[in-house]
GROMACS .gro file of C-alpha atoms in nm:
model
  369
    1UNK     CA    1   2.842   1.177  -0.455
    2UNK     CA    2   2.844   0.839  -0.626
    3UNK     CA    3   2.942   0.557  -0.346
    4UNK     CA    4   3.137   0.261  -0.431
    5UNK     CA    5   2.985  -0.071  -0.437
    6UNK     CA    6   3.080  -0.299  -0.141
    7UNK     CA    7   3.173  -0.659  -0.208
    8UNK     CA    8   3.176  -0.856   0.121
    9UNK     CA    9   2.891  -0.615   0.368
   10UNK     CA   10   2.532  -0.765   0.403
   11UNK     CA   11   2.314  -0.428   0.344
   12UNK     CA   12   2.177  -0.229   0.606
   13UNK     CA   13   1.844  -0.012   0.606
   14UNK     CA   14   1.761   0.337   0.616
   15UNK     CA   15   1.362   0.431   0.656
   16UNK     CA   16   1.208   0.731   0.565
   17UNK     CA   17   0.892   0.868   0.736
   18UNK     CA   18   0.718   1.026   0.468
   19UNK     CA   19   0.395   1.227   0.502
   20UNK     CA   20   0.096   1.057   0.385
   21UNK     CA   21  -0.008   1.197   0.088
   22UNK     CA   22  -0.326   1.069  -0.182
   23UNK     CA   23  -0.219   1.315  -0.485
   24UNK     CA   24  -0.271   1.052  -0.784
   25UNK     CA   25  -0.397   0.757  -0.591
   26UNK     CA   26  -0.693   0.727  -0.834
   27UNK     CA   27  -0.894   0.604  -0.575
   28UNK     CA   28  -0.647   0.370  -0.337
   29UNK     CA   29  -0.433   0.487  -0.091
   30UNK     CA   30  -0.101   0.513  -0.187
   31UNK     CA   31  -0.008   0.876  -0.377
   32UNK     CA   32   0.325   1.051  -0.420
   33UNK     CA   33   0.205   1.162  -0.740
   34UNK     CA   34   0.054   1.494  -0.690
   35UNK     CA   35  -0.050   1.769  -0.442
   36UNK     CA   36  -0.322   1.572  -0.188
   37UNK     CA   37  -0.647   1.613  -0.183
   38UNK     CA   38  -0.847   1.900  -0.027
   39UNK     CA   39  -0.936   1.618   0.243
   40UNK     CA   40  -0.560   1.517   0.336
   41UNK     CA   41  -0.410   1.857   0.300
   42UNK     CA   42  -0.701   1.964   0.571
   43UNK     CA   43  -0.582   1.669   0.755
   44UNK     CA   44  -0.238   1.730   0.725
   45UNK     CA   45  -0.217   2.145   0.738
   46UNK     CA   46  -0.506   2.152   1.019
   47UNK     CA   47  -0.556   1.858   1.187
   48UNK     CA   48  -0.241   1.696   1.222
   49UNK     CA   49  -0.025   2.015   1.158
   50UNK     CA   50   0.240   1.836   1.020
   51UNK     CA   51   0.585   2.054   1.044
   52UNK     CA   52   0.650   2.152   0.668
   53UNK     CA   53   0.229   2.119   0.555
   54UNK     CA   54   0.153   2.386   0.817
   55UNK     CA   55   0.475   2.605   0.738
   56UNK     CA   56   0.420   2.966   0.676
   57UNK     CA   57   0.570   2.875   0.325
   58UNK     CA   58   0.383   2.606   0.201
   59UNK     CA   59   0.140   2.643  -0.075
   60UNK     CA   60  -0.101   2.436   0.139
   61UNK     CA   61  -0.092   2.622   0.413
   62UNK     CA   62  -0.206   2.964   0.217
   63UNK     CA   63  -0.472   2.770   0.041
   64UNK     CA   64  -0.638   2.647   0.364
   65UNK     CA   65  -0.587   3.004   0.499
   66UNK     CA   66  -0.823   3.123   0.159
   67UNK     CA   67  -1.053   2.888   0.257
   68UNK     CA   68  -0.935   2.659  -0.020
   69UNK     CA   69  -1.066   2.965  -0.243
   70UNK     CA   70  -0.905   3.023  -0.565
   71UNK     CA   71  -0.636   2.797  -0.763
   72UNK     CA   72  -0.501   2.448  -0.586
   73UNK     CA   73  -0.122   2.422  -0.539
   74UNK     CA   74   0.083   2.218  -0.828
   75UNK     CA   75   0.364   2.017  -0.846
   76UNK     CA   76   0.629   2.167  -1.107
   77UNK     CA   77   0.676   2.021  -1.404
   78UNK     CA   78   0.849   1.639  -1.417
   79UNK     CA   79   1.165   1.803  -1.549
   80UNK     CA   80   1.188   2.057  -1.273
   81UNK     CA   81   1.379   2.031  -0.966
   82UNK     CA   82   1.221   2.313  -0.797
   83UNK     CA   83   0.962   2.256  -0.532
   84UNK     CA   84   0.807   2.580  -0.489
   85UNK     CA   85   0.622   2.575  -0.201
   86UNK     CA   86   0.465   2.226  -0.215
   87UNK     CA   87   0.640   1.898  -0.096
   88UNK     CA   88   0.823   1.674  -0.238
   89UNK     CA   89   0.619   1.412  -0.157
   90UNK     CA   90   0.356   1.521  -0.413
   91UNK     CA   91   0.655   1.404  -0.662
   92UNK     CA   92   0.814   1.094  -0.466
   93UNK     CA   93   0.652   0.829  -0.734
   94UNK     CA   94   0.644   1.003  -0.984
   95UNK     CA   95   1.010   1.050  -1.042
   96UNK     CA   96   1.344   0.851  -1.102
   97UNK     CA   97   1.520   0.761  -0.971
   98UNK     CA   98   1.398   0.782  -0.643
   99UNK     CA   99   1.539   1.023  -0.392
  100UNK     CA  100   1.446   1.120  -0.079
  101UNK     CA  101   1.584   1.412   0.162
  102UNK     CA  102   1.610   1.438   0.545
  103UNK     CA  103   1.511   1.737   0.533
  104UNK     CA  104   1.534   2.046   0.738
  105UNK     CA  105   1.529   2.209   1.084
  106UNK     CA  106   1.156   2.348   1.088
  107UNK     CA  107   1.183   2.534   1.409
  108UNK     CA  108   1.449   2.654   1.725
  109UNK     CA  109   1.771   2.766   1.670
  110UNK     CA  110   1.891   2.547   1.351
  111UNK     CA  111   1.587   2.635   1.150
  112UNK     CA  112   1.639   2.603   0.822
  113UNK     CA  113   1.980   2.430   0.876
  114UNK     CA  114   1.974   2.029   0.715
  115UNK     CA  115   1.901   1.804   0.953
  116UNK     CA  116   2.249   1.572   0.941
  117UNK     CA  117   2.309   1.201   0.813
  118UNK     CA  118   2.579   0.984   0.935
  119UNK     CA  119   2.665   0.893   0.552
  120UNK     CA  120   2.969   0.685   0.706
  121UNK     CA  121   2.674   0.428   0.782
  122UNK     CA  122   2.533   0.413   0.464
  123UNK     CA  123   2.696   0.290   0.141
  124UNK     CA  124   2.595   0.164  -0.179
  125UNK     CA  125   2.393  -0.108  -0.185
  126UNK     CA  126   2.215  -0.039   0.077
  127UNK     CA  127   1.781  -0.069   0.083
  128UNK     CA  128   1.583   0.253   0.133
  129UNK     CA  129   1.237   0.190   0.261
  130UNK     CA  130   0.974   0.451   0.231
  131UNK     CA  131   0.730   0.454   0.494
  132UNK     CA  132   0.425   0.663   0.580
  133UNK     CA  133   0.115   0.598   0.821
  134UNK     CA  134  -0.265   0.683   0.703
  135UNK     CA  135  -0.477   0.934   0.874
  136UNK     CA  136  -0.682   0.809   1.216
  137UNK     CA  137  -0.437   0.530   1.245
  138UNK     CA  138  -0.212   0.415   1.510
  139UNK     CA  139   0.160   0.422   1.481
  140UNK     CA  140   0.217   0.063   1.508
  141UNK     CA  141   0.032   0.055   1.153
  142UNK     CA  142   0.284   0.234   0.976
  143UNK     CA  143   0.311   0.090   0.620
  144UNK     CA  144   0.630   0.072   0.397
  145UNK     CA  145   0.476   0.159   0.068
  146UNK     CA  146   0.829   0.172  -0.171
  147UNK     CA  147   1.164   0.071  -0.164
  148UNK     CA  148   1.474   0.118  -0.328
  149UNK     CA  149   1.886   0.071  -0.353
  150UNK     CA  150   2.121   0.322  -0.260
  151UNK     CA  151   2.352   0.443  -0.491
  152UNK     CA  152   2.434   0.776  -0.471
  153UNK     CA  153   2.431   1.080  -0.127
  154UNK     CA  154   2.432   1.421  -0.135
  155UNK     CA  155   2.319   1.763  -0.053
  156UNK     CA  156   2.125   2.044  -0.207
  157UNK     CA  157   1.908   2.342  -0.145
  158UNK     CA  158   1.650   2.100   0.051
  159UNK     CA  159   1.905   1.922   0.251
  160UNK     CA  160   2.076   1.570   0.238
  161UNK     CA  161   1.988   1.329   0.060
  162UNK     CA  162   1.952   0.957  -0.038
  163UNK     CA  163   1.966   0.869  -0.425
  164UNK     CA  164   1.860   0.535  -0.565
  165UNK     CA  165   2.116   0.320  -0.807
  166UNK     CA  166   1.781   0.295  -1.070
  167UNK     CA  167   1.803  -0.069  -1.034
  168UNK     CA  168   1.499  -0.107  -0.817
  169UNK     CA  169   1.278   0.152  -0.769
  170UNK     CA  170   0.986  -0.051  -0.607
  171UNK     CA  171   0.673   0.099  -0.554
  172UNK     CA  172   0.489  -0.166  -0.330
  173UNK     CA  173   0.144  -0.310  -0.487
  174UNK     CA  174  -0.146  -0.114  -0.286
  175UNK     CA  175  -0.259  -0.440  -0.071
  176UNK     CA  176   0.127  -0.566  -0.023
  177UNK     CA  177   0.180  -0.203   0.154
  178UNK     CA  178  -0.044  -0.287   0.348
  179UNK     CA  179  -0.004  -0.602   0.503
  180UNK     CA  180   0.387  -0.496   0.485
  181UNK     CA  181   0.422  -0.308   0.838
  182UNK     CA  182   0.728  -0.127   0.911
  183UNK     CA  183   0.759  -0.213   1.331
  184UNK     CA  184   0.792  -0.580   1.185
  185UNK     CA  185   1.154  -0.468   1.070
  186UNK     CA  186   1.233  -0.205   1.312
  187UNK     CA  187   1.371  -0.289   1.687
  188UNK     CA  188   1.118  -0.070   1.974
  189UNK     CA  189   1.244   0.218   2.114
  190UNK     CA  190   1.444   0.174   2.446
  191UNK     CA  191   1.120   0.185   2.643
  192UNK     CA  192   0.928  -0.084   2.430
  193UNK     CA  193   0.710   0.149   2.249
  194UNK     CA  194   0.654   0.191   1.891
  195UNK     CA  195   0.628   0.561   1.825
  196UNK     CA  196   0.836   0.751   1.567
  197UNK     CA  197   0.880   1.113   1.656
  198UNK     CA  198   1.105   1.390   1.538
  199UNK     CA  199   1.318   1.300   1.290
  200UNK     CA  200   1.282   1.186   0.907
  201UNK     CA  201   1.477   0.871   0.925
  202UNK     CA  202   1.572   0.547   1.113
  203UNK     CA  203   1.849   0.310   1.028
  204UNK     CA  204   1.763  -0.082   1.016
  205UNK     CA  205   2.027  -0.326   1.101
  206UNK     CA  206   2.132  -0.584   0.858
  207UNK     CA  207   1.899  -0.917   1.022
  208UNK     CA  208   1.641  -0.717   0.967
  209UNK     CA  209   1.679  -0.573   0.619
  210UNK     CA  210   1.723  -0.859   0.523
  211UNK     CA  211   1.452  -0.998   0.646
  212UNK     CA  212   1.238  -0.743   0.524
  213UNK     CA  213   1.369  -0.808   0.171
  214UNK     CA  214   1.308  -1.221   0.209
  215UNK     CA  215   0.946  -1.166   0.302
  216UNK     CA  216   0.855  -0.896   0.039
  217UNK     CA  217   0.996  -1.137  -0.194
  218UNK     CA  218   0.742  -1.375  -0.062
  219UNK     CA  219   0.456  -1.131  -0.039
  220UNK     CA  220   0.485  -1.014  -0.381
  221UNK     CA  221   0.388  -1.368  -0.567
  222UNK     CA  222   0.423  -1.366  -0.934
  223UNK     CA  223   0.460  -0.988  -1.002
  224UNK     CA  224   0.683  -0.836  -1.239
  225UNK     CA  225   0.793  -0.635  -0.914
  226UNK     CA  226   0.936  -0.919  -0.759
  227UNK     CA  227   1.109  -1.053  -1.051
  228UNK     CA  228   1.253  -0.712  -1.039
  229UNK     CA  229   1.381  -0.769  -0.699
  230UNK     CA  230   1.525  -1.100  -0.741
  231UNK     CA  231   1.711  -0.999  -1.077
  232UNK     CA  232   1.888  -0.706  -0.856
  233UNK     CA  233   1.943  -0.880  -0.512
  234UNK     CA  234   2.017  -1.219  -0.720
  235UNK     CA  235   2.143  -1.469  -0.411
  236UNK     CA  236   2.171  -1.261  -0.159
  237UNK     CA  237   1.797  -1.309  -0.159
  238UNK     CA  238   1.627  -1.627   0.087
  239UNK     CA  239   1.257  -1.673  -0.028
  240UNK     CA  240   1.073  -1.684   0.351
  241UNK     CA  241   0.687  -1.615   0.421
  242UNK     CA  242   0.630  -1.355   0.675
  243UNK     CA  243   0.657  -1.402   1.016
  244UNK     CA  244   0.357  -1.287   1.254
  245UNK     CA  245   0.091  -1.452   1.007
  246UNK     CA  246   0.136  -1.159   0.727
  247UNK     CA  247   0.129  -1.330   0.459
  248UNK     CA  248   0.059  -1.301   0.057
  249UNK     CA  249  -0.212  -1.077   0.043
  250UNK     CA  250  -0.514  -1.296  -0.168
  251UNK     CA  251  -0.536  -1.161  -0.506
  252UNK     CA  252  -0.235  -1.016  -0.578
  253UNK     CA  253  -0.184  -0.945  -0.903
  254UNK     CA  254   0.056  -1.111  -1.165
  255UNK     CA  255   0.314  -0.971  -1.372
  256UNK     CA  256   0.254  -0.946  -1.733
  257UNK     CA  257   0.587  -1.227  -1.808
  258UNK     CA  258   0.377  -1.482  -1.605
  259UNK     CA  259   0.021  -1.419  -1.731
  260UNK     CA  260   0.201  -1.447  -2.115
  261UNK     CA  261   0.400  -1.740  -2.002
  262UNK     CA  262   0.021  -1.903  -1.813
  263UNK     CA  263  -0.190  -1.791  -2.141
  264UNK     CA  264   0.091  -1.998  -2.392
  265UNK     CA  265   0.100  -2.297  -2.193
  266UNK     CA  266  -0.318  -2.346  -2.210
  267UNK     CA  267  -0.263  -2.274  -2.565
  268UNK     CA  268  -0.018  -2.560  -2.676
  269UNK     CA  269  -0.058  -2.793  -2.413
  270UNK     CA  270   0.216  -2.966  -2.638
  271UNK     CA  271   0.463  -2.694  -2.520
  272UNK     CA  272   0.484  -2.865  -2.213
  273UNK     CA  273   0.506  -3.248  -2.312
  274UNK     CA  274   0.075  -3.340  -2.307
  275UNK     CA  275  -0.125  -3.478  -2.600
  276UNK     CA  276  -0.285  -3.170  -2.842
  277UNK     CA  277  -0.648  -3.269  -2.714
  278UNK     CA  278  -0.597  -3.156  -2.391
  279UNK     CA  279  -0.858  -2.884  -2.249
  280UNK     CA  280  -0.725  -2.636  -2.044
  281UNK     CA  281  -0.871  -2.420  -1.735
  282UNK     CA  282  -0.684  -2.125  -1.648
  283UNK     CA  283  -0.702  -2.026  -1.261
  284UNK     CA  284  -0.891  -2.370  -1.175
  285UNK     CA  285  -1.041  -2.303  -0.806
  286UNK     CA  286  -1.048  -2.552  -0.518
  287UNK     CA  287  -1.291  -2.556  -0.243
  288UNK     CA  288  -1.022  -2.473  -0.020
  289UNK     CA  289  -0.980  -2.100  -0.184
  290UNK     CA  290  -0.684  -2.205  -0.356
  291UNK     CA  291  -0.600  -2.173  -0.746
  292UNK     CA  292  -0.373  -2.347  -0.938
  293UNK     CA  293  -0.245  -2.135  -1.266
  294UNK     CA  294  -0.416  -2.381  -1.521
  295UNK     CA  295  -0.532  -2.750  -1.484
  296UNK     CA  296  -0.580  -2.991  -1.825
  297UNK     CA  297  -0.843  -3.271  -1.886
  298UNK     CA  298  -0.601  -3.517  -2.057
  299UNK     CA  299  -0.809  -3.732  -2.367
  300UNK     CA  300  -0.781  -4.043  -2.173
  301UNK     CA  301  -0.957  -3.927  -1.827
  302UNK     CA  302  -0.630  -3.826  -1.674
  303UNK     CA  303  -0.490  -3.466  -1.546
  304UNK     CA  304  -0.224  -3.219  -1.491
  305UNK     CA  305  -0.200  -2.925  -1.292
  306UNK     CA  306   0.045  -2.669  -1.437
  307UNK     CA  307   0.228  -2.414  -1.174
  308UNK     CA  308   0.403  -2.148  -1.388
  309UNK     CA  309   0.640  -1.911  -1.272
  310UNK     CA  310   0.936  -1.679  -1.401
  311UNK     CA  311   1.268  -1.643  -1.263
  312UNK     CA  312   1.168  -1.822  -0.912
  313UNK     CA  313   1.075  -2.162  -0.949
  314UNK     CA  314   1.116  -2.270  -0.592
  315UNK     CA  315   0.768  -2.162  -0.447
  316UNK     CA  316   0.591  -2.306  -0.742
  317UNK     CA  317   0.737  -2.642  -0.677
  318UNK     CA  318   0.548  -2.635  -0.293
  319UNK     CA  319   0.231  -2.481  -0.506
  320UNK     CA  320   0.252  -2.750  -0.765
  321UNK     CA  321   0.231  -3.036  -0.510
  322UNK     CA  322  -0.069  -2.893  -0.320
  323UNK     CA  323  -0.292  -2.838  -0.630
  324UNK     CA  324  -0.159  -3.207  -0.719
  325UNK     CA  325  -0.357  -3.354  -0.393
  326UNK     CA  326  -0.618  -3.105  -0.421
  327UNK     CA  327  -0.715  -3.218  -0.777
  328UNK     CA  328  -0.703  -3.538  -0.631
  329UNK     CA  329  -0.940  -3.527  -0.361
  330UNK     CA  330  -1.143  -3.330  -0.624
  331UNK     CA  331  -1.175  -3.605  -0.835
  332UNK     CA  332  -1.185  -3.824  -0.565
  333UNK     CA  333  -0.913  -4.016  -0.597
  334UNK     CA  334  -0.649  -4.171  -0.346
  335UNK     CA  335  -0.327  -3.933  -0.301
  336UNK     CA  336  -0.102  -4.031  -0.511
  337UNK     CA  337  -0.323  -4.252  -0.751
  338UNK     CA  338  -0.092  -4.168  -1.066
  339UNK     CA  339  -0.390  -3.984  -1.216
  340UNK     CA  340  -0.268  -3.623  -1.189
  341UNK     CA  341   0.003  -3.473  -1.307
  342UNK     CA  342   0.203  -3.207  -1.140
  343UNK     CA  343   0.380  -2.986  -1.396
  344UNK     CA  344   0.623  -2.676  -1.307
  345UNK     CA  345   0.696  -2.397  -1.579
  346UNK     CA  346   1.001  -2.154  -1.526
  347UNK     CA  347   1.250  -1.917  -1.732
  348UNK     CA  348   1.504  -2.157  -1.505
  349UNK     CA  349   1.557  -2.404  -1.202
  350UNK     CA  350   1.834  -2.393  -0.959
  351UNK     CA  351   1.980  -2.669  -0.777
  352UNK     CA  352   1.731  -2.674  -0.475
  353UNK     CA  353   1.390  -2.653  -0.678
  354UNK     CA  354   1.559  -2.975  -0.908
  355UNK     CA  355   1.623  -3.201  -0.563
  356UNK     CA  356   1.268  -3.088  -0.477
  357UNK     CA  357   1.095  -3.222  -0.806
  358UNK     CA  358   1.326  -3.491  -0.834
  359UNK     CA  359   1.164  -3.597  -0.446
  360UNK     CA  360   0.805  -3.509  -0.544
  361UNK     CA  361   0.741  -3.649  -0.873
  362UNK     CA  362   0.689  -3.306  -1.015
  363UNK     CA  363   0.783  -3.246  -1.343
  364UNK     CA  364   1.004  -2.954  -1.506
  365UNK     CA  365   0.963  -2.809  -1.778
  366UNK     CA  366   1.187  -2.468  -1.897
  367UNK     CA  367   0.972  -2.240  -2.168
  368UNK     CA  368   0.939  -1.832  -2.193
  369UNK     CA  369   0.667  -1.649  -2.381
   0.00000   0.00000   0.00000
């Protein structure tokens, strides 16, 4: 059932605890795009026993009982909605929009039955996290490894469910998942442990979805899948780095409007307002581990650093004054000798990045690939 939009409520969370699964990962650890391997479906069927993986039913189940003899469970094909014995976590990623069940009863009297969700407490807008927690790990390291917007609840042959709105299916970069724990957002249990038992989901109250929103925003950099974010969450969104010392993982990767937008401004220097001769550096280093986007050797000694970003200036205004002093001390020169540049590229600037520049001496300039 479609669910109207609301206008004035802050969104509220819903988390799913999804079972790990490595079908697709290509050699990382986030799957959801096929039927594990033979190591996690031993791990998940034996080991663990997890309720559906070690179901009478489940495809997994008979091919551990053949010794793993014989053909390997599949996923149905992409246009498919039937399961067939396998989970639907072997499809999770690798459909859209996203949608994820509560699933059912697997044993006592309501077997079979769906296990219920208060759908008065969730409405449109609303942000789905998908969470799941690695093999030989402790609960407290649960990951959220996707996200996504509610827009439409239901209920099928596999139980209720939550449907994404197909504005922001997010599947988290590998190394953000990973520094992006889910008992950050979520409040203990009433005896101050961490442990998730029964039950496929847990609802988040508004503080902290919205938290976890402001931090991933911070955590994902200059990807395309933050851009993504900000373009759907708009100003409801408050850019904030993680609290607890989680921050931006080191070498994230960049989204392919920012690396154009980086590559044209060491191109034509004279894009940007500085003399033709210039010679660029893209990703200049400092000794401190830090790198600034792309630094120019002006003809007459000077030099710029150049911060670029896309749709959210504001961090690259703070970046753009730190690679100014470190250039400085690089060249050895006295802060604020007038002999570097600082430079900020956008699509835009709001109001609070243009006080900011105005303050610092950094200058604006608005260009797209």
């Amino acid at each position: 059932m479609p669910l109207t939009q609301p206008t004035t409520r802050r969104p509220n969370g819903l988390a799913f605890k999804a079972t790990y699964n490595d079908g697709g990962a290509l050699g990382g650890l986030i799957g959801y795009r096929g039927v594990c391997s033979d190591r996690i479906i031993v791990q998940n069927v034996e080991v663990d026993r997890r309720a559906w993986c070690s179901d009478p039913d489940n495809k997994c189940l008979q091919y551990c009982d053949r010794g793993r003899n014989g053909p390997r469970p599949k996923v149905p094909p992409p246009d498919g909605q039937v399961y067939d014995g396998v989970c639907y976590e072997s499809q999770l990623l690798a459909r859209r929009p996203f949608k994820f069940w509560a699933g059912t009863y697997q044993s006592g009297p309501h077997r079979g039955e769906p296990i219920p969700i208060d759908f008065g407490k969730v409405v449109a807008g609303d942000i789905v996290l998908l969470t799941t927690l690695a093999p030989q790990r402790m609960e407290r390291d649960r990951i959220v490894f996707a996200c996504y917007r509610v827009g439409n609840v239901g209920k099928d042959k596999w139980g209720n469910y939550i449907e994404s709105d197909g504005t922001m299916d997010l599947v988290l970069p590998e190394r953000i998942a990973m520094s992006c724990r889910y008992w950050d957002y979520q409040s203990p249990n009433k005896d101050g442990s961490v442990f998730w038992g029964s039950g496929l989901f847990r609802y988040l109250d508004t503080d902290n979805t919205k938290r976890f929103v402001d931090e991933l925003v911070f955590r994902l950099g200059d990807t395309s899948e933050r851009d993504m974010l900000v373009r759907t969450l708009g100003n409801a969104i408050e850019i904030k780095p993680p609290q607890g010392g989680r921050g931006r993982p080191s070498g994230t990767s960049e989204g392919d409007e920012h690396r154009l937008l980086k590559e044209l401004v060491a191109a034509k220097p004279e894009l940007i307002g500085l003399p033709a001769g210039s010679e660029p550096e893209i990703e200049h280093s400092f000794l401190s581990g830090d790198r600034v986007d792309v630094k120019f050797d002006l003809p007459n000694g000077d030099a710029a650093v150049v911060e670029v970003e896309t749709i959210v200036p504001e961090p690259g205004a703070h970046q753009a004054i730190k690679y100014r002093a470190l250039l400085e001390v690089q060249r050895s020169e006295a802060l604020g000798s007038g002999h570097v540049e600082a430079i900020l590229v956008a699509h835009e600037f709001d109001g609070e990045t243009r006080k900011l520049a105005e303050k610092y001496q950094i200058r604006l300039v608005k260009l797209r690939a």
